[in-house]
CSV table of C-alpha atoms and ligand atoms in Angstrom, one decimal:
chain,number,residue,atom,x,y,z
A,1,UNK,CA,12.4,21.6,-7.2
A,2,UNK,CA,9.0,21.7,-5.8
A,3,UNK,CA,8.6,19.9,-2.8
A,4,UNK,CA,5.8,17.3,-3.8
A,5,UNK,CA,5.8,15.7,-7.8
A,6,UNK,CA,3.0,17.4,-10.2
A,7,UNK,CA,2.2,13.7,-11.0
A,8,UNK,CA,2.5,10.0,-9.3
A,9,UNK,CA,1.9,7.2,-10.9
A,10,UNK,CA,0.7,4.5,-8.7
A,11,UNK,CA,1.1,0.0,-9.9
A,12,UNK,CA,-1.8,-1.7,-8.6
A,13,UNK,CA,-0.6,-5.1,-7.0
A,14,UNK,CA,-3.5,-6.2,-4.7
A,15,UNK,CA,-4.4,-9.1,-7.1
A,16,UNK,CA,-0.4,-10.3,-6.9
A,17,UNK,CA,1.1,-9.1,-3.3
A,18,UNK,CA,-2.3,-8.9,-2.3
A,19,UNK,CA,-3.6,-11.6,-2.5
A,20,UNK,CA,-0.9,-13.9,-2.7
A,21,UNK,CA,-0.7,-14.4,1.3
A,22,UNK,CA,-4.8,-14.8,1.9
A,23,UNK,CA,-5.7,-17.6,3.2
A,24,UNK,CA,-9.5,-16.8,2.2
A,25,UNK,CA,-9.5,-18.1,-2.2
A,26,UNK,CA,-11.3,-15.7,-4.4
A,27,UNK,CA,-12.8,-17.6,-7.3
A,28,UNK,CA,-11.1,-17.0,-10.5
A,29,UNK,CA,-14.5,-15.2,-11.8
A,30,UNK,CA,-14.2,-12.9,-8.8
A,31,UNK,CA,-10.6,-12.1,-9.3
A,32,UNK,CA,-11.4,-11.1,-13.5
A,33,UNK,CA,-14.4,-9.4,-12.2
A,34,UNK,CA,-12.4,-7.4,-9.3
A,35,UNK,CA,-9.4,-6.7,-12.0
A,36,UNK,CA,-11.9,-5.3,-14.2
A,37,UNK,CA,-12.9,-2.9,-11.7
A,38,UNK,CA,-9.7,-1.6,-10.9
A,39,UNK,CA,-8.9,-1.3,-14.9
A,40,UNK,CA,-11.3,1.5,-14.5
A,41,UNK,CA,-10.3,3.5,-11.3
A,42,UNK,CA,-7.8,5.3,-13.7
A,43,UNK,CA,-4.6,3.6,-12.1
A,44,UNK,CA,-1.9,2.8,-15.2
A,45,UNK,CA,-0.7,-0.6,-14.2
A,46,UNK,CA,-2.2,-3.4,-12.8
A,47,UNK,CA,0.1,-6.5,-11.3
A,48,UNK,CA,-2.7,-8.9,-12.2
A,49,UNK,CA,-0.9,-12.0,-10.7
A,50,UNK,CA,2.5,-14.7,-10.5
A,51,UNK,CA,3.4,-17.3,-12.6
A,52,UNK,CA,5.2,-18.8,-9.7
A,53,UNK,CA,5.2,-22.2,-8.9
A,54,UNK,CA,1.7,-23.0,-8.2
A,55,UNK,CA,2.4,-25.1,-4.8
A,56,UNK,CA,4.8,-21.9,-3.3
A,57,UNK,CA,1.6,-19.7,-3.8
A,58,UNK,CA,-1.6,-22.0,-4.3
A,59,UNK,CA,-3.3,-18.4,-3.9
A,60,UNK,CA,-2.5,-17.7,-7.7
A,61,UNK,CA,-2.7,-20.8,-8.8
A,62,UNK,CA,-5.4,-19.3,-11.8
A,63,UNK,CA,-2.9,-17.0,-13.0
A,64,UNK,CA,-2.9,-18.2,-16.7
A,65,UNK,CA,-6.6,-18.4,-16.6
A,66,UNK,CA,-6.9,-14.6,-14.8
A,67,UNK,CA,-4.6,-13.4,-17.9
A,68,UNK,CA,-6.6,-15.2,-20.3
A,69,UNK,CA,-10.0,-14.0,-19.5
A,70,UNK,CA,-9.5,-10.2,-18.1
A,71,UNK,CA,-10.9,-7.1,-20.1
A,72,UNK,CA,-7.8,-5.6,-21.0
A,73,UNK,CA,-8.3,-1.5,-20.8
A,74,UNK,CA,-5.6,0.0,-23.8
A,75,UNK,CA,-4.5,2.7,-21.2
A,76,UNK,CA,-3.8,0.4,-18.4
A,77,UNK,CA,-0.1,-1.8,-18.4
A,78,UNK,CA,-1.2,-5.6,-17.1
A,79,UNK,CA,1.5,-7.0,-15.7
A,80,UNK,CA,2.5,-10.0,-13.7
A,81,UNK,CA,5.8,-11.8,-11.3
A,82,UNK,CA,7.7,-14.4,-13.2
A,83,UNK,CA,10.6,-15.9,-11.4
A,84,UNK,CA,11.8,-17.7,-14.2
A,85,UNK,CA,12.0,-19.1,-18.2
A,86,UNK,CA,8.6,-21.1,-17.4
A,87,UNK,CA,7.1,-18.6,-15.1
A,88,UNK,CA,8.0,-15.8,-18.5
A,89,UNK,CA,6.8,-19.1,-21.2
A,90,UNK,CA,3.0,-18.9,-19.3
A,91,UNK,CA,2.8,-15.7,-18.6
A,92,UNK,CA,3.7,-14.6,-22.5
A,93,UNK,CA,1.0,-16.9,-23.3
A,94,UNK,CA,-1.4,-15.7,-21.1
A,95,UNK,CA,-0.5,-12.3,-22.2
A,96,UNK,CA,0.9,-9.9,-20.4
A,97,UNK,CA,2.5,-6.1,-21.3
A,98,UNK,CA,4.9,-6.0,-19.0
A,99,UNK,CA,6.9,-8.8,-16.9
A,100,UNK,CA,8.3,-8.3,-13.3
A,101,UNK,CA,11.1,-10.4,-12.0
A,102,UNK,CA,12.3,-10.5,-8.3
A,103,UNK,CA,15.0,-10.8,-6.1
A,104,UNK,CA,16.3,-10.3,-3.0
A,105,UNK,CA,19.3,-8.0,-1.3
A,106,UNK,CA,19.3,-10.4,1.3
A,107,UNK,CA,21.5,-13.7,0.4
A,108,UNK,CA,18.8,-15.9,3.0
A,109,UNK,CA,15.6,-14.2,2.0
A,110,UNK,CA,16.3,-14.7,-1.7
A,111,UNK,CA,17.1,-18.6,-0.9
A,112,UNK,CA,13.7,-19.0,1.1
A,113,UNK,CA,11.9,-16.9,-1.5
A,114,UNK,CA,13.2,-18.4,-4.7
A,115,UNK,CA,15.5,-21.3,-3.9
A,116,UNK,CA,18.5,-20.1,-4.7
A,117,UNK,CA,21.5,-17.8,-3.5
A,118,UNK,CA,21.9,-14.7,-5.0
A,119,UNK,CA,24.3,-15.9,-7.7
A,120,UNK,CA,23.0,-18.5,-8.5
A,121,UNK,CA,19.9,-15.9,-9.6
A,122,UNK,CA,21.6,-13.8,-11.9
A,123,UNK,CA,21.8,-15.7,-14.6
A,124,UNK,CA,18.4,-17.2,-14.1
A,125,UNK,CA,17.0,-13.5,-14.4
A,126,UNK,CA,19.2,-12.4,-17.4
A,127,UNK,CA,17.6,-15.2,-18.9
A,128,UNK,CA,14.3,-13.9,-18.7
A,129,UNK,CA,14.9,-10.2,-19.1
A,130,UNK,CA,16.5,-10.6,-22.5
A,131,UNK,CA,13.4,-13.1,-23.1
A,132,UNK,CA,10.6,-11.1,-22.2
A,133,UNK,CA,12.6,-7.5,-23.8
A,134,UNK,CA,13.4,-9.5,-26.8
A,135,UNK,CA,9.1,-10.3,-27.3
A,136,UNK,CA,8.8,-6.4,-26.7
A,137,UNK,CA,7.6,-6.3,-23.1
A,138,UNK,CA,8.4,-3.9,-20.3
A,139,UNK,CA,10.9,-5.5,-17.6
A,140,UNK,CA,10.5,-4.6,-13.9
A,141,UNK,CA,13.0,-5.7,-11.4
A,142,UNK,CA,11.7,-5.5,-8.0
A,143,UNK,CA,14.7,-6.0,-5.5
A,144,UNK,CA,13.5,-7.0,-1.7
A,145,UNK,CA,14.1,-6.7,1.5
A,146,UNK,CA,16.0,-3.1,1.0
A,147,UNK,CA,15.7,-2.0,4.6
A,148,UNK,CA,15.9,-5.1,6.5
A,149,UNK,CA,15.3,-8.9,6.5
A,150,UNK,CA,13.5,-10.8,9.0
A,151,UNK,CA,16.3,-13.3,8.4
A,152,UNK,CA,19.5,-11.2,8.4
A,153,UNK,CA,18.9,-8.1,10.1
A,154,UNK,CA,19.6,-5.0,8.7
A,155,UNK,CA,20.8,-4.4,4.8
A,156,UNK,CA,23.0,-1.9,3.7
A,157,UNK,CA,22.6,0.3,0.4
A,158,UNK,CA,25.5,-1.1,-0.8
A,159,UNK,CA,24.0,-4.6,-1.3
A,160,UNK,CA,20.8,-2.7,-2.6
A,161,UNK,CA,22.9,-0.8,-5.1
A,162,UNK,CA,24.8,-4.0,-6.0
A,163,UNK,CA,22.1,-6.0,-7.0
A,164,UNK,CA,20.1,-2.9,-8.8
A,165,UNK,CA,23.6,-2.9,-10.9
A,166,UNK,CA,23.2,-6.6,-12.4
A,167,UNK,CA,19.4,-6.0,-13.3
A,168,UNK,CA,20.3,-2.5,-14.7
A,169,UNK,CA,22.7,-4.2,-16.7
A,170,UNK,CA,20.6,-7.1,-17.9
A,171,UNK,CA,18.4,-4.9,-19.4
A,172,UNK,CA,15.2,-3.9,-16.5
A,173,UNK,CA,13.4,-0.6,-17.6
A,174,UNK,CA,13.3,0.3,-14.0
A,175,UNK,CA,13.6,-1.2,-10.1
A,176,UNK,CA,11.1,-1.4,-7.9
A,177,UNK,CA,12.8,-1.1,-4.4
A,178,UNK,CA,10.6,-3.4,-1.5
A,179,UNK,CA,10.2,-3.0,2.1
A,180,UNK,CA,9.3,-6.4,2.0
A,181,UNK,CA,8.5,-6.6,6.0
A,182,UNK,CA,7.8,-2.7,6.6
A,183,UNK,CA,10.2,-1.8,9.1
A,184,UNK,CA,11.6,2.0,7.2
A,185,UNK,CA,11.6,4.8,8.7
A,186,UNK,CA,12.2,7.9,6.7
A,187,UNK,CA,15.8,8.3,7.8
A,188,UNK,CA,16.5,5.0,6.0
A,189,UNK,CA,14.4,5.8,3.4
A,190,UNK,CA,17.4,9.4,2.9
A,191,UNK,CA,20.0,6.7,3.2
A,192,UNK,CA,18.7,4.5,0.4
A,193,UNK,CA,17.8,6.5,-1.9
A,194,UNK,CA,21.3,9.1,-1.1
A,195,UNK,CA,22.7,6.3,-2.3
A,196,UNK,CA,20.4,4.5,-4.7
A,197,UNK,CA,19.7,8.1,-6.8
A,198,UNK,CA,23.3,8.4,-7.1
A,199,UNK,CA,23.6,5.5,-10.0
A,200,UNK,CA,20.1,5.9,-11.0
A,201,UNK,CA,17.9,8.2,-12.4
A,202,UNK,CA,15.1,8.9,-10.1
A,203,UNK,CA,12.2,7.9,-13.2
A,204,UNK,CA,13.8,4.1,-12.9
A,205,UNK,CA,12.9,3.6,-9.4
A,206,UNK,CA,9.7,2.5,-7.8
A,207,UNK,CA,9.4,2.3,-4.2
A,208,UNK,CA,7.4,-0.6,-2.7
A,209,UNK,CA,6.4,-0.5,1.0
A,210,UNK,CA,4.4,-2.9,3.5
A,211,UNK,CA,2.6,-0.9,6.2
A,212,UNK,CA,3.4,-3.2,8.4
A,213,UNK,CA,4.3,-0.7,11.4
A,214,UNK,CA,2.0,2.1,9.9
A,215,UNK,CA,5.0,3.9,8.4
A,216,UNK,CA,4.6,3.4,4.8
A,217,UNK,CA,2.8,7.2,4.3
A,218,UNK,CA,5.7,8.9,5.5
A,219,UNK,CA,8.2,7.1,3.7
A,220,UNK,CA,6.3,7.8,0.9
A,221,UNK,CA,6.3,11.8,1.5
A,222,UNK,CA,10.2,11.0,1.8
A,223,UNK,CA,10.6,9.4,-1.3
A,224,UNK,CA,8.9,12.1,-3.1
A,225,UNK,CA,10.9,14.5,-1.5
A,226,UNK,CA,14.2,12.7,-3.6
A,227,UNK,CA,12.3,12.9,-6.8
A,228,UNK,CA,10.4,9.9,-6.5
A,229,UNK,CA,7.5,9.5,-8.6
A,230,UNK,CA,6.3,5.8,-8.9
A,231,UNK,CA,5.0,3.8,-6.4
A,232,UNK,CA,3.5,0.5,-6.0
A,233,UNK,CA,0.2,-0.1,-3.4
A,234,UNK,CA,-2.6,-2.8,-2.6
A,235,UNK,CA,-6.0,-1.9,-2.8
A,236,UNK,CA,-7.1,-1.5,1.2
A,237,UNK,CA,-3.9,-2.6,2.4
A,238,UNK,CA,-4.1,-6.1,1.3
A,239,UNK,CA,-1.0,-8.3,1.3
A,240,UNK,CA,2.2,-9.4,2.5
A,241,UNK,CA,5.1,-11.8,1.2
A,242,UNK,CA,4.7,-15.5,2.5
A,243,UNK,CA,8.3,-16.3,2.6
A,244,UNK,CA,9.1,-13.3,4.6
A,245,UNK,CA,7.3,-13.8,8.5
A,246,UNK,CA,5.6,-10.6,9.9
A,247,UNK,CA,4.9,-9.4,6.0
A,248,UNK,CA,1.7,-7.5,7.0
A,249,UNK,CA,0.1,-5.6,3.5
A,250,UNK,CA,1.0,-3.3,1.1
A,251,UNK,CA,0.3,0.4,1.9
A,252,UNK,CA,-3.1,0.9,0.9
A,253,UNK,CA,-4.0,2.2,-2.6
A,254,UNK,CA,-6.7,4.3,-1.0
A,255,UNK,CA,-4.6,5.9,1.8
A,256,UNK,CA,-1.7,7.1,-1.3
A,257,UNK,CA,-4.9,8.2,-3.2
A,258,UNK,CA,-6.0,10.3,0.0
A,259,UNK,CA,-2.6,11.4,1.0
A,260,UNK,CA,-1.9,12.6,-3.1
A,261,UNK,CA,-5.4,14.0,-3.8
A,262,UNK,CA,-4.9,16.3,-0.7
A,263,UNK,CA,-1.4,17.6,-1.9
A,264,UNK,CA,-2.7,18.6,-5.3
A,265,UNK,CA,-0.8,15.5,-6.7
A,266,UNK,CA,-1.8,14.1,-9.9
A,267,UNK,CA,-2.7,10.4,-10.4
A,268,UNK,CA,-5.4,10.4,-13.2
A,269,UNK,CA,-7.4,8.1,-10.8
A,270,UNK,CA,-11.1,8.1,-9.7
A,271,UNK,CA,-11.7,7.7,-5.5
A,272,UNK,CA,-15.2,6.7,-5.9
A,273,UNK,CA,-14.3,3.5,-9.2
A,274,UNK,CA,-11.3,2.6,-6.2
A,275,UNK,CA,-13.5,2.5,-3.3
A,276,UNK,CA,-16.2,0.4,-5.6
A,277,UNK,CA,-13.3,-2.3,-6.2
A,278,UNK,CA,-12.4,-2.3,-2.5
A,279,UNK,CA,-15.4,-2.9,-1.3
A,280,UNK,CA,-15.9,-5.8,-3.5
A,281,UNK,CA,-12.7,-7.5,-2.2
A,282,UNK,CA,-13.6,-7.3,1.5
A,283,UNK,CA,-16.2,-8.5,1.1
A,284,UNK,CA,-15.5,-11.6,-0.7
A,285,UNK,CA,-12.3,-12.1,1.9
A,286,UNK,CA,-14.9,-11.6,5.1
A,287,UNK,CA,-12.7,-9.5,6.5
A,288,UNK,CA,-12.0,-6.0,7.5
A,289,UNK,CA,-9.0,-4.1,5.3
A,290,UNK,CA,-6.5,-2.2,7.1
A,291,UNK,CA,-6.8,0.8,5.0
A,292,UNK,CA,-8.3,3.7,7.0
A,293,UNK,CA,-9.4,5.8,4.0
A,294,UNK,CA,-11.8,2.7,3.2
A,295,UNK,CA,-13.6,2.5,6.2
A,296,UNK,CA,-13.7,6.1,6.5
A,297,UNK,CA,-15.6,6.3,3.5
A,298,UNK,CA,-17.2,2.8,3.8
A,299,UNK,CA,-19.0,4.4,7.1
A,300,UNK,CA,-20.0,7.4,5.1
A,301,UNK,CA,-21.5,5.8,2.6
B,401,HMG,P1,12.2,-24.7,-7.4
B,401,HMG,O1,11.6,-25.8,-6.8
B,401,HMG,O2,13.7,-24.4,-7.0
B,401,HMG,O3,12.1,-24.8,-9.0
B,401,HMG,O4,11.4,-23.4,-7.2
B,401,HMG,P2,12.9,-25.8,-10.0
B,401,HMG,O5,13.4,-24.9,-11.1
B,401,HMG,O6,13.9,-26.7,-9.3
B,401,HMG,O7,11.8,-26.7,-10.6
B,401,HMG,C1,11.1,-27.6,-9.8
B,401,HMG,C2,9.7,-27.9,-10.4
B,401,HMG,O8,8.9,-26.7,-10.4
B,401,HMG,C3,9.8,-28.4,-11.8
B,401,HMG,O9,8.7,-29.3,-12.0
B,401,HMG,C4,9.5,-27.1,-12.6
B,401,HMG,O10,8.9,-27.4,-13.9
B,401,HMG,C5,8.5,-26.5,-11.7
B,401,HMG,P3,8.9,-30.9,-12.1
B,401,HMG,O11,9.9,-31.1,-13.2
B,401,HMG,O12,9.5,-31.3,-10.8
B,401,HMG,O13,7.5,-31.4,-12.3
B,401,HMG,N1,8.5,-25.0,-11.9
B,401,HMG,C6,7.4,-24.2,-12.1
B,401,HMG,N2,6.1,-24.5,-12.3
B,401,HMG,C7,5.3,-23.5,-12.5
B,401,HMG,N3,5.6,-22.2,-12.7
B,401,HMG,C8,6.9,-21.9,-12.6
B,401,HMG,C9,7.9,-22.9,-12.3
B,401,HMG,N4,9.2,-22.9,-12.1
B,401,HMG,C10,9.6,-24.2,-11.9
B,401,HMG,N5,7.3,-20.6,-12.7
B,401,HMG,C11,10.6,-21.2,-7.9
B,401,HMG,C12,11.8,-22.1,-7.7
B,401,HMG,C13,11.2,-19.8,-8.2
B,401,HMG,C14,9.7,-21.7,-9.0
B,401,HMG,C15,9.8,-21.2,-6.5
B,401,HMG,O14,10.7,-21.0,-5.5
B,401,HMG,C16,8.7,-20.2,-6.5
B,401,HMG,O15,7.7,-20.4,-7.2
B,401,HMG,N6,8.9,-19.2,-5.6
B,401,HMG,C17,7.9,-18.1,-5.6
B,401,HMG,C18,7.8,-17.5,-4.2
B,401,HMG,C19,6.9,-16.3,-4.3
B,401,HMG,O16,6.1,-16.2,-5.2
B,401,HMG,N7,7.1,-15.4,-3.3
B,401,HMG,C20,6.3,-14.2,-3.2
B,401,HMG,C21,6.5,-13.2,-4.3
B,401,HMG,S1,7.9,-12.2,-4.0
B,401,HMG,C22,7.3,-10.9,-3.0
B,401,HMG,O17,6.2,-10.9,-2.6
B,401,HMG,C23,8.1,-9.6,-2.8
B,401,HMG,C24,7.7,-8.4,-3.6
B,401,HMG,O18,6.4,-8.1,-3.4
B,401,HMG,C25,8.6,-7.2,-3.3
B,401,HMG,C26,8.7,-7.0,-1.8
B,401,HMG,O19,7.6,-6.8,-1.1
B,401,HMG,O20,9.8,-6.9,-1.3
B,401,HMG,C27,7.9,-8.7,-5.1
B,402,MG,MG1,5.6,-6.9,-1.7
């Protein structure tokens, strides 16, 4: 096998994780307006936001209205977090393509996160999988705190696996595995996915990591280097989960575009459309995004 994938495709999720922990609102108009941007940069799925309970995450509050009103792109997946049968009811409405529901390995993240133990989310999420397949949509199941939870300490594979298991088995198209609080290092990256790529094929898995201690790059390089093709990033490094304390952003979308453009990897997507949409979010959050590829070219331009 060659050592880097001919092609990565990257899921968009700055206007869900991303924005999700700002304290800073962007009106709804700017949120259509930004999503409409990124439809363009080439990227094939876009997380466009949660149908959560509007009062856990006031941040996405607009979600049915964001789903209503974006230009939908034919080559780009819009998708969106739904925890459960009402979160799935708006979010069919709204119209999405694809539907992501989320857990956690961790038995006290997955109670602060969602209110409940981890049994006690099975059969909520079987519930919604069949749902959402049965109306023809694509099912992700993102599973977090795979490394470690700022609650419980470290987490083994074998909880990963366990919990991958029951959402393979209800019916997910494919796992999306989250550093939810960015702690991996690429030797736990080997022993996750040793274990993880032994029940799954590698196509079904995503990887999701924070940069919260700058390692998210080189956990990437180490998930490609098991077959990994799919990963999930936040435009400039936006994000962070607000049940999980010391969630710093997603790895940036522009620093994965650098990285893979410089390899000779594939992504289909345009630097110039991604820096445009980044730009525009800054500046409407009045703040300076982590991503270092953006200011790079920010002070270029
Ligand atoms: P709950 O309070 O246990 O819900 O919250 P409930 O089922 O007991 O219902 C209570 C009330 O909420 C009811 O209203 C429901 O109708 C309403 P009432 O009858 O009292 O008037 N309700 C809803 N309203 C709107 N939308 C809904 C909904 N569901 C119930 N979907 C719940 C349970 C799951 C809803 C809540 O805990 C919640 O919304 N949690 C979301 C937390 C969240 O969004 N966290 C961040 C995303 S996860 C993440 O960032 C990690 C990830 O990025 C991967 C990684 O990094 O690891 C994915
Ligand atoms: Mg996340």
């Amino acid at each position: 096998m060659e050592r880097w994938p001919e092609f990565v495709q990257i899921k968009e999720v700055g206007p869900r994780d991303g924005l999700q922990n700002e304290k800073q609102r962007i009106s709804t108009a700017d949120k259509i307006h930004w999503i409409n941007t990124l439809s363009e940069s080439g990227v094939k799925e876009v997380e466009y936001s949660s149908f959560v309970h509007p009062k856990w995450v006031p941040a996405l509050s607009d979600a049915h209205e964001v789903g209503r009103r974006i230009k939908r792109n034919p080559d780009v997946r819009y998708s969106a977090l739904v925890p459960n049968m009402k979160g799935l009811d708006l979010a069919l409405e709204a119209g999405i393509d694809g539907a992501s529901v989320f857990m956690s390995a961790s038995e006290t993240h997955n109670r602060k996160n969602i209110n409940k133990s981890i049994d006690e989310t099975y059969p909520v999420l079987q519930e919604v999988i069949q749902e959402a397949k049965d109306a023809g949509k694509h099912v992700t199941g993102y599973v977090s705190t795979v490394f470690d939870c700022p609650y419980e300490g470290i987490i083994t594979p074998e909880q990963v696996v366990h919990v991958c298991e029951q959402l393979i088995e209800f019916g997910v198209d494919d796992i999306s595995l989250g550093d939810t609080i960015g702690t991996a290092v690429p030797a736990q990256v080997d022993q996750l996915l040793d274990e993880v790529l032994n029940r799954f094929p590698s196509e079904k898995v995503i990887m999701h990591f924070h940069d919260t201690r700058g390692m998210a790059i080189a956990n990437i390089m180490r998930s490609m280097e098991h077959g990994i093709t799919r990963f999930d990033s936040a435009i400039g490094g936006l994000g962070g989960c607000p049940y999980a304390p010391g969630a710093a952003g997603n790895v940036a979308t522009n620093d994965v575009l650098y990285l893979l453009n410089g390899l000779g990897v594939k992504t289909g997507m345009d630097e110039t459309k991604l820096q445009e949409a980044a730009l525009f979010i800054q500046n409407k959050l009045g703040k300076v995004l982590p991503s270092k590829s953006l200011a790079y070219a920010a002070s270029q331009s």
